[in-house]
PDB file of C-alpha atoms in Angstrom:
ATOM      1  CA  UNK A 937      30.335 128.658 334.704  1.00  0.00           C
ATOM      2  CA  UNK A 938      29.851 130.875 337.714  1.00  0.00           C
ATOM      3  CA  UNK A 939      31.357 134.334 337.404  1.00  0.00           C
ATOM      4  CA  UNK A 940      31.343 137.452 339.486  1.00  0.00           C
ATOM      5  CA  UNK A 941      29.649 140.630 338.297  1.00  0.00           C
ATOM      6  CA  UNK A 942      32.352 143.170 337.628  1.00  0.00           C
ATOM      7  CA  UNK A 943      31.711 146.755 336.618  1.00  0.00           C
ATOM      8  CA  UNK A 944      32.239 148.785 334.657  1.00  0.00           C
ATOM      9  CA  UNK A 945      33.110 146.568 331.686  1.00  0.00           C
ATOM     10  CA  UNK A 946      35.294 149.315 330.232  1.00  0.00           C
ATOM     11  CA  UNK A 947      36.599 152.728 331.156  1.00  0.00           C
ATOM     12  CA  UNK A 948      38.080 155.497 329.052  1.00  0.00           C
ATOM     13  CA  UNK A 949      39.845 158.097 331.149  1.00  0.00           C
ATOM     14  CA  UNK A 950      42.429 160.856 330.943  1.00  0.00           C
ATOM     15  CA  UNK A 951      45.894 160.352 332.349  1.00  0.00           C
ATOM     16  CA  UNK A 952      46.017 161.528 335.932  1.00  0.00           C
ATOM     17  CA  UNK A 953      42.404 160.677 336.735  1.00  0.00           C
ATOM     18  CA  UNK A 954      41.379 158.319 339.525  1.00  0.00           C
ATOM     19  CA  UNK A 955      39.678 155.013 338.679  1.00  0.00           C
ATOM     20  CA  UNK A 956      37.152 152.946 340.611  1.00  0.00           C
ATOM     21  CA  UNK A 957      35.826 149.510 339.793  1.00  0.00           C
ATOM     22  CA  UNK A 958      33.902 146.933 341.761  1.00  0.00           C
ATOM     23  CA  UNK A 959      32.903 143.317 341.895  1.00  0.00           C
ATOM     24  CA  UNK A 960      29.802 141.730 343.384  1.00  0.00           C
ATOM     25  CA  UNK A 961      28.713 138.198 344.078  1.00  0.00           C
ATOM     26  CA  UNK A 962      25.517 136.486 345.151  1.00  0.00           C
ATOM     27  CA  UNK A 963      27.533 134.283 347.498  1.00  0.00           C
ATOM     28  CA  UNK A 964      30.022 134.921 350.271  1.00  0.00           C
ATOM     29  CA  UNK A 965      33.750 134.785 349.678  1.00  0.00           C
ATOM     30  CA  UNK A 966      36.578 134.431 352.198  1.00  0.00           C
ATOM     31  CA  UNK A 967      39.238 135.815 349.887  1.00  0.00           C
ATOM     32  CA  UNK A 968      39.159 138.540 347.245  1.00  0.00           C
ATOM     33  CA  UNK A 969      42.007 139.028 344.802  1.00  0.00           C
ATOM     34  CA  UNK A 970      42.602 141.661 342.140  1.00  0.00           C
ATOM     35  CA  UNK A 971      44.693 140.866 339.058  1.00  0.00           C
ATOM     36  CA  UNK A 972      45.817 142.853 336.004  1.00  0.00           C
ATOM     37  CA  UNK A 973      46.231 141.182 332.632  1.00  0.00           C
ATOM     38  CA  UNK A 974      48.077 142.543 329.613  1.00  0.00           C
ATOM     39  CA  UNK A 975      47.340 141.228 326.101  1.00  0.00           C
ATOM     40  CA  UNK A 976      48.740 137.747 325.545  1.00  0.00           C
ATOM     41  CA  UNK A 977      49.936 137.383 329.127  1.00  0.00           C
ATOM     42  CA  UNK A 978      48.695 135.747 332.292  1.00  0.00           C
ATOM     43  CA  UNK A 979      47.042 137.667 335.149  1.00  0.00           C
ATOM     44  CA  UNK A 980      49.432 139.386 337.541  1.00  0.00           C
ATOM     45  CA  UNK A 981      48.423 139.673 341.184  1.00  0.00           C
ATOM     46  CA  UNK A 982      47.895 143.233 342.423  1.00  0.00           C
ATOM     47  CA  UNK A 983      46.243 142.948 345.832  1.00  0.00           C
ATOM     48  CA  UNK A 984      44.985 140.122 348.055  1.00  0.00           C
ATOM     49  CA  UNK A 985      42.285 140.594 350.718  1.00  0.00           C
ATOM     50  CA  UNK A 986      41.516 138.009 353.404  1.00  0.00           C
ATOM     51  CA  UNK A 987      39.213 139.654 355.933  1.00  0.00           C
ATOM     52  CA  UNK A 988      35.857 141.437 355.694  1.00  0.00           C
ATOM     53  CA  UNK A 989      36.352 145.192 355.901  1.00  0.00           C
ATOM     54  CA  UNK A 990      40.054 144.944 355.105  1.00  0.00           C
ATOM     55  CA  UNK A 991      41.508 147.899 353.206  1.00  0.00           C
ATOM     56  CA  UNK A 992      44.873 147.259 351.534  1.00  0.00           C
ATOM     57  CA  UNK A 993      47.095 149.446 349.378  1.00  0.00           C
ATOM     58  CA  UNK A 994      49.804 148.667 346.856  1.00  0.00           C
ATOM     59  CA  UNK A 995      51.322 151.925 345.659  1.00  0.00           C
ATOM     60  CA  UNK A 996      48.605 153.880 343.862  1.00  0.00           C
ATOM     61  CA  UNK A 997      46.193 150.957 344.138  1.00  0.00           C
ATOM     62  CA  UNK A 998      43.777 150.468 347.021  1.00  0.00           C
ATOM     63  CA  UNK A 999      41.329 147.610 347.404  1.00  0.00           C
ATOM     64  CA  UNK A1000      38.681 146.820 349.978  1.00  0.00           C
ATOM     65  CA  UNK A1001      36.986 143.610 351.065  1.00  0.00           C
ATOM     66  CA  UNK A1002      33.297 144.473 351.501  1.00  0.00           C
ATOM     67  CA  UNK A1003      31.696 144.085 354.911  1.00  0.00           C
ATOM     68  CA  UNK A1004      29.002 141.787 353.508  1.00  0.00           C
ATOM     69  CA  UNK A1005      31.776 139.565 352.048  1.00  0.00           C
ATOM     70  CA  UNK A1006      29.887 139.695 348.767  1.00  0.00           C
ATOM     71  CA  UNK A1007      31.762 142.545 347.153  1.00  0.00           C
ATOM     72  CA  UNK A1008      35.132 144.184 346.659  1.00  0.00           C
ATOM     73  CA  UNK A1009      36.388 147.475 345.256  1.00  0.00           C
ATOM     74  CA  UNK A1010      39.587 148.569 343.530  1.00  0.00           C
ATOM     75  CA  UNK A1011      40.702 152.175 343.220  1.00  0.00           C
ATOM     76  CA  UNK A1012      43.619 153.479 341.195  1.00  0.00           C
ATOM     77  CA  UNK A1013      44.780 156.999 341.911  1.00  0.00           C
ATOM     78  CA  UNK A1014      46.498 159.357 339.480  1.00  0.00           C
ATOM     79  CA  UNK A1015      46.415 156.934 336.538  1.00  0.00           C
ATOM     80  CA  UNK A1016      49.448 156.622 334.255  1.00  0.00           C
ATOM     81  CA  UNK A1017      49.791 155.037 330.794  1.00  0.00           C
ATOM     82  CA  UNK A1018      51.136 151.732 332.143  1.00  0.00           C
ATOM     83  CA  UNK A1019      47.867 151.220 334.046  1.00  0.00           C
ATOM     84  CA  UNK A1020      46.233 150.305 330.715  1.00  0.00           C
ATOM     85  CA  UNK A1021      45.024 146.721 330.697  1.00  0.00           C
ATOM     86  CA  UNK A1022      42.247 144.463 331.909  1.00  0.00           C
ATOM     87  CA  UNK A1023      41.587 144.232 335.626  1.00  0.00           C
ATOM     88  CA  UNK A1024      39.986 141.104 337.068  1.00  0.00           C
ATOM     89  CA  UNK A1025      38.519 140.469 340.468  1.00  0.00           C
ATOM     90  CA  UNK A1026      38.554 136.922 341.786  1.00  0.00           C
ATOM     91  CA  UNK A1027      36.960 135.371 344.837  1.00  0.00           C
ATOM     92  CA  UNK A1028      37.407 132.157 346.763  1.00  0.00           C
ATOM     93  CA  UNK A1029      34.642 130.661 348.866  1.00  0.00           C
ATOM     94  CA  UNK A1030      35.266 129.073 352.256  1.00  0.00           C
ATOM     95  CA  UNK A1031      36.539 125.533 351.907  1.00  0.00           C
ATOM     96  CA  UNK A1032      37.127 125.946 348.174  1.00  0.00           C
ATOM     97  CA  UNK A1033      40.436 126.170 346.391  1.00  0.00           C
ATOM     98  CA  UNK A1034      39.360 127.397 342.979  1.00  0.00           C
ATOM     99  CA  UNK A1035      39.046 131.062 342.139  1.00  0.00           C
ATOM    100  CA  UNK A1036      35.913 132.478 340.529  1.00  0.00           C
ATOM    101  CA  UNK A1037      36.638 135.444 338.259  1.00  0.00           C
ATOM    102  CA  UNK A1038      34.741 138.499 337.094  1.00  0.00           C
ATOM    103  CA  UNK A1039      34.461 139.358 333.414  1.00  0.00           C
ATOM    104  CA  UNK A1040      37.087 142.078 333.715  1.00  0.00           C
ATOM    105  CA  UNK A1041      37.263 145.862 333.437  1.00  0.00           C
ATOM    106  CA  UNK A1042      39.167 147.137 330.399  1.00  0.00           C
ATOM    107  CA  UNK A1043      40.979 150.368 331.228  1.00  0.00           C
ATOM    108  CA  UNK A1044      42.034 152.721 328.434  1.00  0.00           C
ATOM    109  CA  UNK A1045      43.929 155.932 329.164  1.00  0.00           C
ATOM    110  CA  UNK A1046      44.077 158.940 326.886  1.00  0.00           C
ATOM    111  CA  UNK A1047      47.363 160.788 327.316  1.00  0.00           C
TER     112      UNK A1047
ATOM    113  CA  UNK B1341      62.970 133.797 336.732  1.00  0.00           C
ATOM    114  CA  UNK B1342      61.325 131.909 339.605  1.00  0.00           C
ATOM    115  CA  UNK B1343      57.728 132.443 338.512  1.00  0.00           C
ATOM    116  CA  UNK B1344      55.291 130.003 336.940  1.00  0.00           C
ATOM    117  CA  UNK B1345      56.348 128.987 333.436  1.00  0.00           C
ATOM    118  CA  UNK B1346      54.269 127.429 330.665  1.00  0.00           C
ATOM    119  CA  UNK B1347      55.227 125.816 327.383  1.00  0.00           C
ATOM    120  CA  UNK B1348      54.531 126.254 324.600  1.00  0.00           C
ATOM    121  CA  UNK B1349      53.301 129.846 324.630  1.00  0.00           C
ATOM    122  CA  UNK B1350      51.364 129.329 321.416  1.00  0.00           C
ATOM    123  CA  UNK B1351      50.002 126.251 319.677  1.00  0.00           C
ATOM    124  CA  UNK B1352      48.164 125.968 316.377  1.00  0.00           C
ATOM    125  CA  UNK B1353      46.694 122.590 315.558  1.00  0.00           C
ATOM    126  CA  UNK B1354      44.173 121.006 313.249  1.00  0.00           C
ATOM    127  CA  UNK B1355      40.873 119.733 314.524  1.00  0.00           C
ATOM    128  CA  UNK B1356      41.154 116.140 315.704  1.00  0.00           C
ATOM    129  CA  UNK B1357      44.801 116.342 316.725  1.00  0.00           C
ATOM    130  CA  UNK B1358      46.041 115.840 320.283  1.00  0.00           C
ATOM    131  CA  UNK B1359      47.946 118.580 322.102  1.00  0.00           C
ATOM    132  CA  UNK B1360      49.868 118.658 325.384  1.00  0.00           C
ATOM    133  CA  UNK B1361      50.801 121.678 327.463  1.00  0.00           C
ATOM    134  CA  UNK B1362      53.296 121.850 330.298  1.00  0.00           C
ATOM    135  CA  UNK B1363      53.328 123.966 333.447  1.00  0.00           C
ATOM    136  CA  UNK B1364      56.223 124.410 335.860  1.00  0.00           C
ATOM    137  CA  UNK B1365      55.023 125.969 339.113  1.00  0.00           C
ATOM    138  CA  UNK B1366      56.939 128.114 341.584  1.00  0.00           C
ATOM    139  CA  UNK B1367      59.331 125.628 343.156  1.00  0.00           C
ATOM    140  CA  UNK B1368      58.034 125.470 346.733  1.00  0.00           C
ATOM    141  CA  UNK B1369      54.339 125.580 345.789  1.00  0.00           C
ATOM    142  CA  UNK B1370      52.410 122.396 346.477  1.00  0.00           C
ATOM    143  CA  UNK B1371      49.156 123.373 344.716  1.00  0.00           C
ATOM    144  CA  UNK B1372      48.815 123.700 340.969  1.00  0.00           C
ATOM    145  CA  UNK B1373      45.756 124.886 339.056  1.00  0.00           C
ATOM    146  CA  UNK B1374      44.617 124.901 335.436  1.00  0.00           C
ATOM    147  CA  UNK B1375      42.204 127.516 334.104  1.00  0.00           C
ATOM    148  CA  UNK B1376      40.830 128.263 330.645  1.00  0.00           C
ATOM    149  CA  UNK B1377      40.176 131.757 329.358  1.00  0.00           C
ATOM    150  CA  UNK B1378      38.226 132.614 326.236  1.00  0.00           C
ATOM    151  CA  UNK B1379      38.255 136.001 324.564  1.00  0.00           C
ATOM    152  CA  UNK B1380      36.569 138.710 326.597  1.00  0.00           C
ATOM    153  CA  UNK B1381      36.027 136.509 329.629  1.00  0.00           C
ATOM    154  CA  UNK B1382      37.731 135.895 332.932  1.00  0.00           C
ATOM    155  CA  UNK B1383      39.591 132.641 333.558  1.00  0.00           C
ATOM    156  CA  UNK B1384      37.459 129.588 334.401  1.00  0.00           C
ATOM    157  CA  UNK B1385      38.656 126.819 336.684  1.00  0.00           C
ATOM    158  CA  UNK B1386      39.405 123.424 335.164  1.00  0.00           C
ATOM    159  CA  UNK B1387      41.231 121.364 337.782  1.00  0.00           C
ATOM    160  CA  UNK B1388      43.749 121.476 340.614  1.00  0.00           C
ATOM    161  CA  UNK B1389      46.382 119.306 342.243  1.00  0.00           C
ATOM    162  CA  UNK B1390      47.764 119.194 345.715  1.00  0.00           C
ATOM    163  CA  UNK B1391      51.168 117.606 345.315  1.00  0.00           C
ATOM    164  CA  UNK B1392      50.515 114.739 342.873  1.00  0.00           C
ATOM    165  CA  UNK B1393      46.855 114.224 343.769  1.00  0.00           C
ATOM    166  CA  UNK B1394      44.178 115.682 341.491  1.00  0.00           C
ATOM    167  CA  UNK B1395      41.607 116.868 344.020  1.00  0.00           C
ATOM    168  CA  UNK B1396      38.963 118.668 341.967  1.00  0.00           C
ATOM    169  CA  UNK B1397      37.799 118.711 338.363  1.00  0.00           C
ATOM    170  CA  UNK B1398      35.349 121.148 336.812  1.00  0.00           C
ATOM    171  CA  UNK B1399      32.457 120.021 334.634  1.00  0.00           C
ATOM    172  CA  UNK B1400      34.243 122.024 331.926  1.00  0.00           C
ATOM    173  CA  UNK B1401      36.883 119.296 331.885  1.00  0.00           C
ATOM    174  CA  UNK B1402      35.381 116.870 329.387  1.00  0.00           C
ATOM    175  CA  UNK B1403      36.698 113.326 329.002  1.00  0.00           C
ATOM    176  CA  UNK B1404      38.901 114.553 326.149  1.00  0.00           C
ATOM    177  CA  UNK B1405      40.927 116.506 328.713  1.00  0.00           C
ATOM    178  CA  UNK B1406      43.405 114.898 331.083  1.00  0.00           C
ATOM    179  CA  UNK B1407      45.825 116.495 333.499  1.00  0.00           C
ATOM    180  CA  UNK B1408      48.676 114.942 335.408  1.00  0.00           C
ATOM    181  CA  UNK B1409      51.222 115.973 337.982  1.00  0.00           C
ATOM    182  CA  UNK B1410      53.200 112.743 338.362  1.00  0.00           C
ATOM    183  CA  UNK B1411      55.894 113.819 340.807  1.00  0.00           C
ATOM    184  CA  UNK B1412      54.135 116.733 342.429  1.00  0.00           C
ATOM    185  CA  UNK B1413      56.226 119.236 340.509  1.00  0.00           C
ATOM    186  CA  UNK B1414      55.410 120.077 336.866  1.00  0.00           C
ATOM    187  CA  UNK B1415      52.020 119.314 335.348  1.00  0.00           C
ATOM    188  CA  UNK B1416      50.767 118.483 331.876  1.00  0.00           C
ATOM    189  CA  UNK B1417      47.358 119.127 330.355  1.00  0.00           C
ATOM    190  CA  UNK B1418      46.456 117.015 327.339  1.00  0.00           C
ATOM    191  CA  UNK B1419      43.526 117.595 325.012  1.00  0.00           C
ATOM    192  CA  UNK B1420      42.630 114.694 322.761  1.00  0.00           C
ATOM    193  CA  UNK B1421      40.733 115.014 319.472  1.00  0.00           C
ATOM    194  CA  UNK B1422      40.758 118.790 319.626  1.00  0.00           C
ATOM    195  CA  UNK B1423      37.697 120.740 318.548  1.00  0.00           C
ATOM    196  CA  UNK B1424      37.432 124.357 317.410  1.00  0.00           C
ATOM    197  CA  UNK B1425      35.673 125.154 320.673  1.00  0.00           C
ATOM    198  CA  UNK B1426      38.853 124.230 322.538  1.00  0.00           C
ATOM    199  CA  UNK B1427      40.541 127.363 321.179  1.00  0.00           C
ATOM    200  CA  UNK B1428      41.386 129.448 324.248  1.00  0.00           C
ATOM    201  CA  UNK B1429      44.185 130.579 326.545  1.00  0.00           C
ATOM    202  CA  UNK B1430      45.123 127.833 329.004  1.00  0.00           C
ATOM    203  CA  UNK B1431      46.491 129.275 332.224  1.00  0.00           C
ATOM    204  CA  UNK B1432      48.382 127.542 334.982  1.00  0.00           C
ATOM    205  CA  UNK B1433      48.653 128.905 338.515  1.00  0.00           C
ATOM    206  CA  UNK B1434      50.410 127.697 341.638  1.00  0.00           C
ATOM    207  CA  UNK B1435      50.129 128.396 345.337  1.00  0.00           C
ATOM    208  CA  UNK B1436      51.387 127.341 348.723  1.00  0.00           C
ATOM    209  CA  UNK B1437      48.677 125.802 350.887  1.00  0.00           C
ATOM    210  CA  UNK B1438      48.454 128.228 353.801  1.00  0.00           C
ATOM    211  CA  UNK B1439      45.716 130.148 355.566  1.00  0.00           C
ATOM    212  CA  UNK B1440      46.331 133.108 353.264  1.00  0.00           C
ATOM    213  CA  UNK B1441      46.801 131.247 350.027  1.00  0.00           C
ATOM    214  CA  UNK B1442      47.410 133.280 346.879  1.00  0.00           C
ATOM    215  CA  UNK B1443      47.512 131.928 343.344  1.00  0.00           C
ATOM    216  CA  UNK B1444      50.221 133.140 340.971  1.00  0.00           C
ATOM    217  CA  UNK B1445      49.651 132.691 337.265  1.00  0.00           C
ATOM    218  CA  UNK B1446      51.945 131.761 334.403  1.00  0.00           C
ATOM    219  CA  UNK B1447      51.943 133.490 330.999  1.00  0.00           C
ATOM    220  CA  UNK B1448      49.519 130.986 329.495  1.00  0.00           C
ATOM    221  CA  UNK B1449      49.424 128.814 326.387  1.00  0.00           C
ATOM    222  CA  UNK B1450      47.241 130.154 323.600  1.00  0.00           C
ATOM    223  CA  UNK B1451      45.650 127.333 321.596  1.00  0.00           C
ATOM    224  CA  UNK B1452      44.118 127.807 318.168  1.00  0.00           C
ATOM    225  CA  UNK B1453      42.301 124.855 316.636  1.00  0.00           C
ATOM    226  CA  UNK B1454      41.741 125.172 312.900  1.00  0.00           C
TER     227      UNK B1454
END
């Protein structure tokens, strides 16, 4: 099925470093969402974006809804061990209810 | 806990058996979604309900799959004559139909078909 292009697929960083990941689509979305998933659990919502150009923060996390409405970015500042996990972007097209997900970015942190 | 709940959390079955999963959404949410997630991939949409009406079904939802939400509250997803390819995490999400709708996910049911 249709999926978004999320990159990078994996990241290995040192504790305290900043992290950036992004998601692109060939089609326009009206909503972008970022989720984090731990092994064996469901995705947990981190940030929701509803307007092109919107920049929203949640603690050390900041996400942006791209101006073209075809991309979104997530930044994590000063990473800590509990940030380890898989991060998914998800988009919803106008008039649609279903979410389309990226393939995920696996974040590993070396202490 | 007022989040989305799913039961069972794990299910192991033999090929050809039928299985049923249950999802209890957040209480005031009128939309309920089912997704399937295979290893290394993001969730893929299967179907969704608004109240008790099933409004959209993905082509991934073969005729062996059936979902119900009889009273507009909890939902069940049944897979008949399971195949090894059905092995996956089945995720349920719920939302409130508003202009800024956000889907909240349950912990999932992991299915292994032997």
